[in-house]
Coordinates of C-alpha atoms and ligand atoms in Angstrom, one line a residue:
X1 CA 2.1 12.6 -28.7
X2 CA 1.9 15.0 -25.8
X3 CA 1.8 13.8 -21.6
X4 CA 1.4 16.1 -18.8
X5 CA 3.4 15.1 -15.9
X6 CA 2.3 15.5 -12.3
X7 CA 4.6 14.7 -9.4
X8 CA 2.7 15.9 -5.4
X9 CA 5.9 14.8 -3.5
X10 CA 9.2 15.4 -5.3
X11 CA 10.5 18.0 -7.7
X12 CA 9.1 17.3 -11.2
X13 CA 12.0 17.7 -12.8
X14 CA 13.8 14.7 -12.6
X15 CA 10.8 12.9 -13.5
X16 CA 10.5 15.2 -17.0
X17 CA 13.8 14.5 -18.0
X18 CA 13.7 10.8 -17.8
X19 CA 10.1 10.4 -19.4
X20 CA 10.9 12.9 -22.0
X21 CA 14.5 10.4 -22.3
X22 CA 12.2 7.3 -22.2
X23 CA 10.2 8.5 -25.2
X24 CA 11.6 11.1 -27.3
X25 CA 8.8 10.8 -29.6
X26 CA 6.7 12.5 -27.4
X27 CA 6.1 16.1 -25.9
X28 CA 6.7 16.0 -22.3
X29 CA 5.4 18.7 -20.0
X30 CA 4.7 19.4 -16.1
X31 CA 1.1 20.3 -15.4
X32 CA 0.4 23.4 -13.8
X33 CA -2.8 25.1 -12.6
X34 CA -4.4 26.4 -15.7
X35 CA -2.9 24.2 -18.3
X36 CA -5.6 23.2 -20.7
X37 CA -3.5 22.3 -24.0
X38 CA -4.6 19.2 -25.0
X39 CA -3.1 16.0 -24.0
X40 CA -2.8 12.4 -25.1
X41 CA -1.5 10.8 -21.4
X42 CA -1.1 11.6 -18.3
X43 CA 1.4 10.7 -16.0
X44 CA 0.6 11.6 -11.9
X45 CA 0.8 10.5 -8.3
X46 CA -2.2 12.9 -6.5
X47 CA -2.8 15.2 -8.7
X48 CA -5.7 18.1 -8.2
X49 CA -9.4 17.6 -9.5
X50 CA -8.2 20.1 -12.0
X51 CA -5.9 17.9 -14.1
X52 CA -8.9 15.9 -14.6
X53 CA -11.5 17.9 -15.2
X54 CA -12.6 18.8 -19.2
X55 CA -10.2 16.3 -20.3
X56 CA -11.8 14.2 -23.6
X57 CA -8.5 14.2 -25.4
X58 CA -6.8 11.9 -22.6
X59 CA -6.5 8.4 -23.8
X60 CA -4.9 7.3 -20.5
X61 CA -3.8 8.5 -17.1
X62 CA -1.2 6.3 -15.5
X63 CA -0.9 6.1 -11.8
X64 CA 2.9 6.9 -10.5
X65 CA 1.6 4.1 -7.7
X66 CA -0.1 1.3 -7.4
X67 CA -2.9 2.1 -5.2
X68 CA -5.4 4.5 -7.3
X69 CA -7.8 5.5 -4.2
X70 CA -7.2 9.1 -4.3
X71 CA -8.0 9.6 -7.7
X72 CA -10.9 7.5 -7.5
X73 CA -11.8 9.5 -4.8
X74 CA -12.1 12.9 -6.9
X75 CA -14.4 10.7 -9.3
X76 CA -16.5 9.6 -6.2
X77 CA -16.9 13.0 -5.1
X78 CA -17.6 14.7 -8.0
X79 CA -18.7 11.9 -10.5
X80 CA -18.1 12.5 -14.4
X81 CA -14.7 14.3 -13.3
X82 CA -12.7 11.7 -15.0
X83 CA -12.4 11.1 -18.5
X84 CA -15.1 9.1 -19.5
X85 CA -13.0 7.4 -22.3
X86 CA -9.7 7.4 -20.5
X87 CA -8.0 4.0 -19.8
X88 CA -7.0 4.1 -15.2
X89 CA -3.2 2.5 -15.2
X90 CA -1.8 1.7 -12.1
X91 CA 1.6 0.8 -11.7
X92 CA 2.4 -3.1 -11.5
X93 CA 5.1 -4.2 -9.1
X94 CA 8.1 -2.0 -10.6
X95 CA 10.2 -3.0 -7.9
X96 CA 7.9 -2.4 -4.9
X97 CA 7.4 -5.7 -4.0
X98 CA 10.9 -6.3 -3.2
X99 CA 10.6 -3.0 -0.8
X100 CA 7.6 -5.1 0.7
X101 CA 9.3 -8.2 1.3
X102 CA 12.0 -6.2 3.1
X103 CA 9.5 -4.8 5.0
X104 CA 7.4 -7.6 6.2
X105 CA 9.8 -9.8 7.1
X106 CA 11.7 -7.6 9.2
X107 CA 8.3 -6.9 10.7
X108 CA 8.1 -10.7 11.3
X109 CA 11.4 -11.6 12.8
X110 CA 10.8 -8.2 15.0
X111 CA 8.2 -9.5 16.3
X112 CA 8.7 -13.3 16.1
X113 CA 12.2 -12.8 18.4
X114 CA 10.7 -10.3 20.4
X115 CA 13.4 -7.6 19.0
X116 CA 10.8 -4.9 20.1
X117 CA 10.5 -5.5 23.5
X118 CA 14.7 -6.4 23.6
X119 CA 14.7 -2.7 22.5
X120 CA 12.9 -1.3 25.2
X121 CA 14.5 -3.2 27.9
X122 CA 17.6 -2.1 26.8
X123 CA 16.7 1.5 27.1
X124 CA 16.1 0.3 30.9
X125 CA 19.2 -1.2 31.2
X126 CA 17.5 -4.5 32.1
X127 CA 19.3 -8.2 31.4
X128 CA 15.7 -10.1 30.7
X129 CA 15.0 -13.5 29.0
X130 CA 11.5 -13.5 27.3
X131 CA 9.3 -16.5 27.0
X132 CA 10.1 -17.3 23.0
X133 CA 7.1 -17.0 20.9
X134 CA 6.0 -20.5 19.3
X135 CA 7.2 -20.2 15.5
X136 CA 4.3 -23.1 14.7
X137 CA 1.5 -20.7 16.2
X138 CA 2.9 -17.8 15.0
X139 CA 0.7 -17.7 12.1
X140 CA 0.9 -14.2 9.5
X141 CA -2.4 -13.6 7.7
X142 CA -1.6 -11.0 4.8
X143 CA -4.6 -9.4 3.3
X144 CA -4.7 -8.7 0.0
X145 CA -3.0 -11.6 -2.3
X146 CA -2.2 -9.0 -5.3
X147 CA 0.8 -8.4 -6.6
X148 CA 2.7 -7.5 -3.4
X149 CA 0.6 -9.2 -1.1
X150 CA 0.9 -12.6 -3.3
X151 CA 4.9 -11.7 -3.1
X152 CA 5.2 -10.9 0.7
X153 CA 3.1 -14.3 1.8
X154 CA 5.4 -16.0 -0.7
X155 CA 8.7 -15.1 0.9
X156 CA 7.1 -15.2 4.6
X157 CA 6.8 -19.0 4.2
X158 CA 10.4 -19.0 4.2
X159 CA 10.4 -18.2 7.2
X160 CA 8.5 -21.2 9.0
X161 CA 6.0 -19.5 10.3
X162 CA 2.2 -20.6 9.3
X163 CA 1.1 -18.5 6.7
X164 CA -2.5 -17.2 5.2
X165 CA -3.8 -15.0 2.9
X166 CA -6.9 -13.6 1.9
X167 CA -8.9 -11.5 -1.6
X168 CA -11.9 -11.0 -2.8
X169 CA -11.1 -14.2 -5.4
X170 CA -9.1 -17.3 -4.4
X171 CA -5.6 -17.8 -4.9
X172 CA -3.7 -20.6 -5.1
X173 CA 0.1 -20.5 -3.6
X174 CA 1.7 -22.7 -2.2
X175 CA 2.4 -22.9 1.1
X176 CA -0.3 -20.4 1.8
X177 CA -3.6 -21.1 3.6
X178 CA -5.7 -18.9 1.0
X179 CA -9.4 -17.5 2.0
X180 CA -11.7 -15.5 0.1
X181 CA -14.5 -13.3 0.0
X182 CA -15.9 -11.9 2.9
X183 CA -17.7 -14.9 3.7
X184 CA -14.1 -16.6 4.7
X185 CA -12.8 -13.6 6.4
X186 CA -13.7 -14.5 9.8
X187 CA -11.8 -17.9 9.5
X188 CA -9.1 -16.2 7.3
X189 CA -9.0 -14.1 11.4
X190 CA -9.5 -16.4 13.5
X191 CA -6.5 -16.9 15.9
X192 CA -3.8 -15.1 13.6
X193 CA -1.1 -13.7 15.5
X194 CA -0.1 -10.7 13.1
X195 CA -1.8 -9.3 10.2
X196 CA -0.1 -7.5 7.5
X197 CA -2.1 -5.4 5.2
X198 CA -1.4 -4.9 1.4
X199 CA -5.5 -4.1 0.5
X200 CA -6.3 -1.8 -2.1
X201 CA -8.3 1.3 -0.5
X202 CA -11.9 0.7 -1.8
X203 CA -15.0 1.3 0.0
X204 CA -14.9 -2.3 0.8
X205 CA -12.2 -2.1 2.6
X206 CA -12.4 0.3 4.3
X207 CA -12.1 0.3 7.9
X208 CA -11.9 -3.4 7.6
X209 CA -9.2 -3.5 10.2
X210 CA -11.6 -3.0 13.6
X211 CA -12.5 -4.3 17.1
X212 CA -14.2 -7.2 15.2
X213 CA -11.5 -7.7 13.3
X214 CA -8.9 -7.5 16.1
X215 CA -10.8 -9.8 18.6
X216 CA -10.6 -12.7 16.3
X217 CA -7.0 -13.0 16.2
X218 CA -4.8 -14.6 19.2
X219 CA -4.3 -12.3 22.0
X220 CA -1.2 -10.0 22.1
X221 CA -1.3 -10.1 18.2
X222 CA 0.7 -7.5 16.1
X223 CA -0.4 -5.4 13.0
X224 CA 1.6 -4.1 10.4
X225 CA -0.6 -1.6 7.8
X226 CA 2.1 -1.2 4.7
X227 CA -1.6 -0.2 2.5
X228 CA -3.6 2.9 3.2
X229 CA -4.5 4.8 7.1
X230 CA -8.4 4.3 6.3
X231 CA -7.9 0.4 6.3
X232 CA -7.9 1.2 9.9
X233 CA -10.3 2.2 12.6
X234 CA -7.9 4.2 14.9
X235 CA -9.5 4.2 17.8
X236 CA -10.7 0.4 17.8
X237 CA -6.2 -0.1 17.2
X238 CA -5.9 2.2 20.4
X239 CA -8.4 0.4 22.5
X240 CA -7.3 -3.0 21.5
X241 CA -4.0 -2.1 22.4
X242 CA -4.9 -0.9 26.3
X243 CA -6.4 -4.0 26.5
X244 CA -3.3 -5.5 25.0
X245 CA -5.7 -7.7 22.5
X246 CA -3.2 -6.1 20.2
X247 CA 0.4 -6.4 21.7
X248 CA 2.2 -4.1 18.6
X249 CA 1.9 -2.0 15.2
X250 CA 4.5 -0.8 12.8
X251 CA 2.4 1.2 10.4
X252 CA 3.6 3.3 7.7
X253 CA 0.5 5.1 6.2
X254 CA -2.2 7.3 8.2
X255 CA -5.6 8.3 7.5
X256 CA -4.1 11.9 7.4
X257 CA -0.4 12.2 5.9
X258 CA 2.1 13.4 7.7
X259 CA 0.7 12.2 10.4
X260 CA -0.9 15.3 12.5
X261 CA 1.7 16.2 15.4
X262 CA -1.1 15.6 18.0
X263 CA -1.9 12.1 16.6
X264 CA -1.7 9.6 20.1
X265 CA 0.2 7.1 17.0
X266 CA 3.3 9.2 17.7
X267 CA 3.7 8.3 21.6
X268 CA 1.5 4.9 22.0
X269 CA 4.2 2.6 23.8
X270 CA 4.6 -0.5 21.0
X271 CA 3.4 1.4 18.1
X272 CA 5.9 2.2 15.3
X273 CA 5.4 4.6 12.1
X274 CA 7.3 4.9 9.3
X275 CA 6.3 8.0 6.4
X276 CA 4.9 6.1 3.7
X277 CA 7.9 4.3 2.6
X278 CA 7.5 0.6 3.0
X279 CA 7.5 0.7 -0.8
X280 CA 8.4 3.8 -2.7
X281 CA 8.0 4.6 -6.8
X282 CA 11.4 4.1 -8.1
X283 CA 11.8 6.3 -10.9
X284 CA 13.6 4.3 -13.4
X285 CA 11.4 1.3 -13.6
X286 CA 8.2 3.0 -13.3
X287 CA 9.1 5.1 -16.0
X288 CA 10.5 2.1 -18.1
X289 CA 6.7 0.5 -17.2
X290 CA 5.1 3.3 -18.6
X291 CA 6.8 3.6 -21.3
X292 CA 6.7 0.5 -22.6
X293 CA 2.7 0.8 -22.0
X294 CA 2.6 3.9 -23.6
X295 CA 4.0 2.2 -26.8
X296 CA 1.7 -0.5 -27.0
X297 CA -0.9 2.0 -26.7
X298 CA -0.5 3.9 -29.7
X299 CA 0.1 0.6 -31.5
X300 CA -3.0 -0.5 -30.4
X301 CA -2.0 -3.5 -28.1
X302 CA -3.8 -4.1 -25.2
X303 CA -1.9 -3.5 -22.1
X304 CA -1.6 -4.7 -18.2
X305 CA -2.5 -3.0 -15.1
X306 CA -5.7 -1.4 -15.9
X307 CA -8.1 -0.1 -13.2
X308 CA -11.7 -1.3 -12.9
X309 CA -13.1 1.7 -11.8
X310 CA -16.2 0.2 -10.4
X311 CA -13.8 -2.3 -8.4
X312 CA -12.0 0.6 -7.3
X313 CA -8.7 -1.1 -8.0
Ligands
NDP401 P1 -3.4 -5.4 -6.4 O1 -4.5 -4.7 -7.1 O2 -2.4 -6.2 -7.3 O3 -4.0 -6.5 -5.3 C1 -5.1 -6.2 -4.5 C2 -5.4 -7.4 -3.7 O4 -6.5 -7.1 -2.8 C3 -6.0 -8.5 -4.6 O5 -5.6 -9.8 -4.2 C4 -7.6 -8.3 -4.4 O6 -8.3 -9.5 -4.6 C5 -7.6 -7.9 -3.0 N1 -8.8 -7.3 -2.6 C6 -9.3 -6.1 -3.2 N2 -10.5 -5.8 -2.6 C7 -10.8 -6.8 -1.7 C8 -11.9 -7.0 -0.8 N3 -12.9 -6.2 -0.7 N4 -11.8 -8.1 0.0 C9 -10.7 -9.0 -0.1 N5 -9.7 -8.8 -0.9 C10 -9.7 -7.7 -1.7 O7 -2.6 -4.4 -5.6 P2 -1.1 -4.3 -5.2 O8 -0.7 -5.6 -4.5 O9 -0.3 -3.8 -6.3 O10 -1.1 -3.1 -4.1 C11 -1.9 -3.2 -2.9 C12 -2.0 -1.9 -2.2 O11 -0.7 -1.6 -1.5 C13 -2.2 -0.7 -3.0 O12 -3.5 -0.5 -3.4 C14 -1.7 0.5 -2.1 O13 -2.8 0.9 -1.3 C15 -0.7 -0.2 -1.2 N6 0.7 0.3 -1.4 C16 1.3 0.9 -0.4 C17 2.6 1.3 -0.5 C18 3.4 1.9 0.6 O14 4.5 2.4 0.4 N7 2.9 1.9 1.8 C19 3.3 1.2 -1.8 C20 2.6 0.5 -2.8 C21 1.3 0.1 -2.6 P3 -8.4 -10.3 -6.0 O15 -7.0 -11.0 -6.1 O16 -9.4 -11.3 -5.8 O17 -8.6 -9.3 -7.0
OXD402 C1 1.4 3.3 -3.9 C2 2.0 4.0 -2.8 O1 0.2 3.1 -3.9 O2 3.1 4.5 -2.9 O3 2.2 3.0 -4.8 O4 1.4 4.1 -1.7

């Protein structure tokens, strides 16, 4: 069996020595430009058209993520890229969605105790009280009830605060106010005071976070985008924040990543970025995943975590 490995951020390495450990059966190599040996899998996080393209012998290209827009987006601009045959595997949980419970409710209680504006005052030397705000109208609406986003509303009802969540199908949890479709997203809106997005980027989606979308919810209402930059409208998030419709952001990914220097993100009072890393691909258990999916593969199993193209996640 032979994989090609493509890693955009990190140094490959690593990543070859603990696949080719994970399955010693198999002939392990790092793609590079020009590499047309064939291949049974392929293992990458934003790999070039090139990978792609003339590719019949892959039976499978596994995502080192679980959000597949960008290679979906090489299909959508130059359709019949892909494999035709190739199974899309995205990666399913492998410890992210502990990263985005961290995340989110840290975002909450931030926001729920007003840690944020403590902060700032602070840097002013100022000895203020703020007005609490009202944990039972503090309600969270987190789109996208997947596998983190079905986690992170989970855990947030801990926390007391009303909780809701929304997808394209309906969920059941409990303790969550579920909506679905885009018929219910208006009422899935109306009067939240934070929204925390775990979408998948599809064309659906995208740009689902806009003025619309921000007027529905209370006033002086926080966003937190742990999903993809083009789930946002930037400039509607700018606007709605002068008018204070949108009181605060903590955003970790950007239509554009890094986020360009001149960006009005990076010196916005009230806005707060972090570099893609609300959940990162931990290298041991997404290998282990794969692994394991790769083995049921060539036994013939059916496996988990398989893209619907059409979908677009
Ligand atoms: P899943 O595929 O498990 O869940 C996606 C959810 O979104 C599902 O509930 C789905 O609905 C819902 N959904 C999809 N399209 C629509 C739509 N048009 N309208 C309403 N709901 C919709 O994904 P994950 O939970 O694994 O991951 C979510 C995203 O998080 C990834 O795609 C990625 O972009 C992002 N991510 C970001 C990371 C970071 O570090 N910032 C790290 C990891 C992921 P249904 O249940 O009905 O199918
Ligand atoms: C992912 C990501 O999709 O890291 O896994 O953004």
């Amino acid at each position: 069996m032979k994989i090609i490995l493509y890693e955009h951020n990190d140094d490959a390495a690593p990543w070859l020595q603990d696949l080719s450990r994970a399955l010693p059966e198999a002939d392990v190599r790092v793609w590079e430009p020009g590499d047309t040996a064939p291949a049974d899998y392929a293992v990458v996080w934003r790999a070039p058209r090139e990978l792609f393209a003339n590719r019949p012998d892959l039976k499978a290209v596994f995502n080192l993520g679980a959000g597949v827009d960008a290679i979906l987006d090489i299909e959508r601009k130059e359709p019949g890229t892909l494999p035709p045959n190739a199974l899309l595997v995205r990666l399913e949980d492998s410890g992210m969605s502990q990263q985005m419970v961290e995340y989110a409710v840290y975002t909450v209680l931030r926001y729920l105790r007003r840690m944020d504006e403590y902060d700032a005052l602070q840097r002013e030397h100022r000895w203020e009280k703020l007005e609490p705000h009202a944990r039972s109208t503090f309600t969270v609406g987190v789109l996208g009830m997947g596998v983190l986003g079905a986690r992170v509303a989970q855990s947030l009802t801990t926390l007391g605060v009303p909780v809701r969540g929304f997808s394209r199908t309906k969920r059941e949890i409990e303790g969550v106010q579920t909506f679905a479709g885009a018929g219910q997203f208006d009422a899935f809106l109306d009067g939240a005071k934070m929204l925390i997005n775990l979408l998948p980027h599809t064309p659906d989606t995208e740009g689902i976070l806009n003025a619309r979308a921000f007027e529905r919810l209370a006033p002086g209402a926080y966003l937190v985008n742990l999903a993809r930059g083009p789930h946002v409208v930037d400039n509607d998030l700018l606007q709605a924040m002068k008018s204070g419709q949108i009181a605060a952001a903590a955003l970790d990914v950007f239509h554009q990543e890094p986020l360009p220097d001149n960006h009005p993100f990076w010196t916005t009072p009230r806005i707060e970025i972090t570099p893609h890393v609300a959940a990162i691909t931990l290298r041991e258990e997404s290998i282990e995943q794969i692994a394991l999916k790769i083995r049921a593969l060539t036994r013939g199993e059916p496996i988990s975590g398989i893209v619907d193209a059409k979908r677009g996640y």
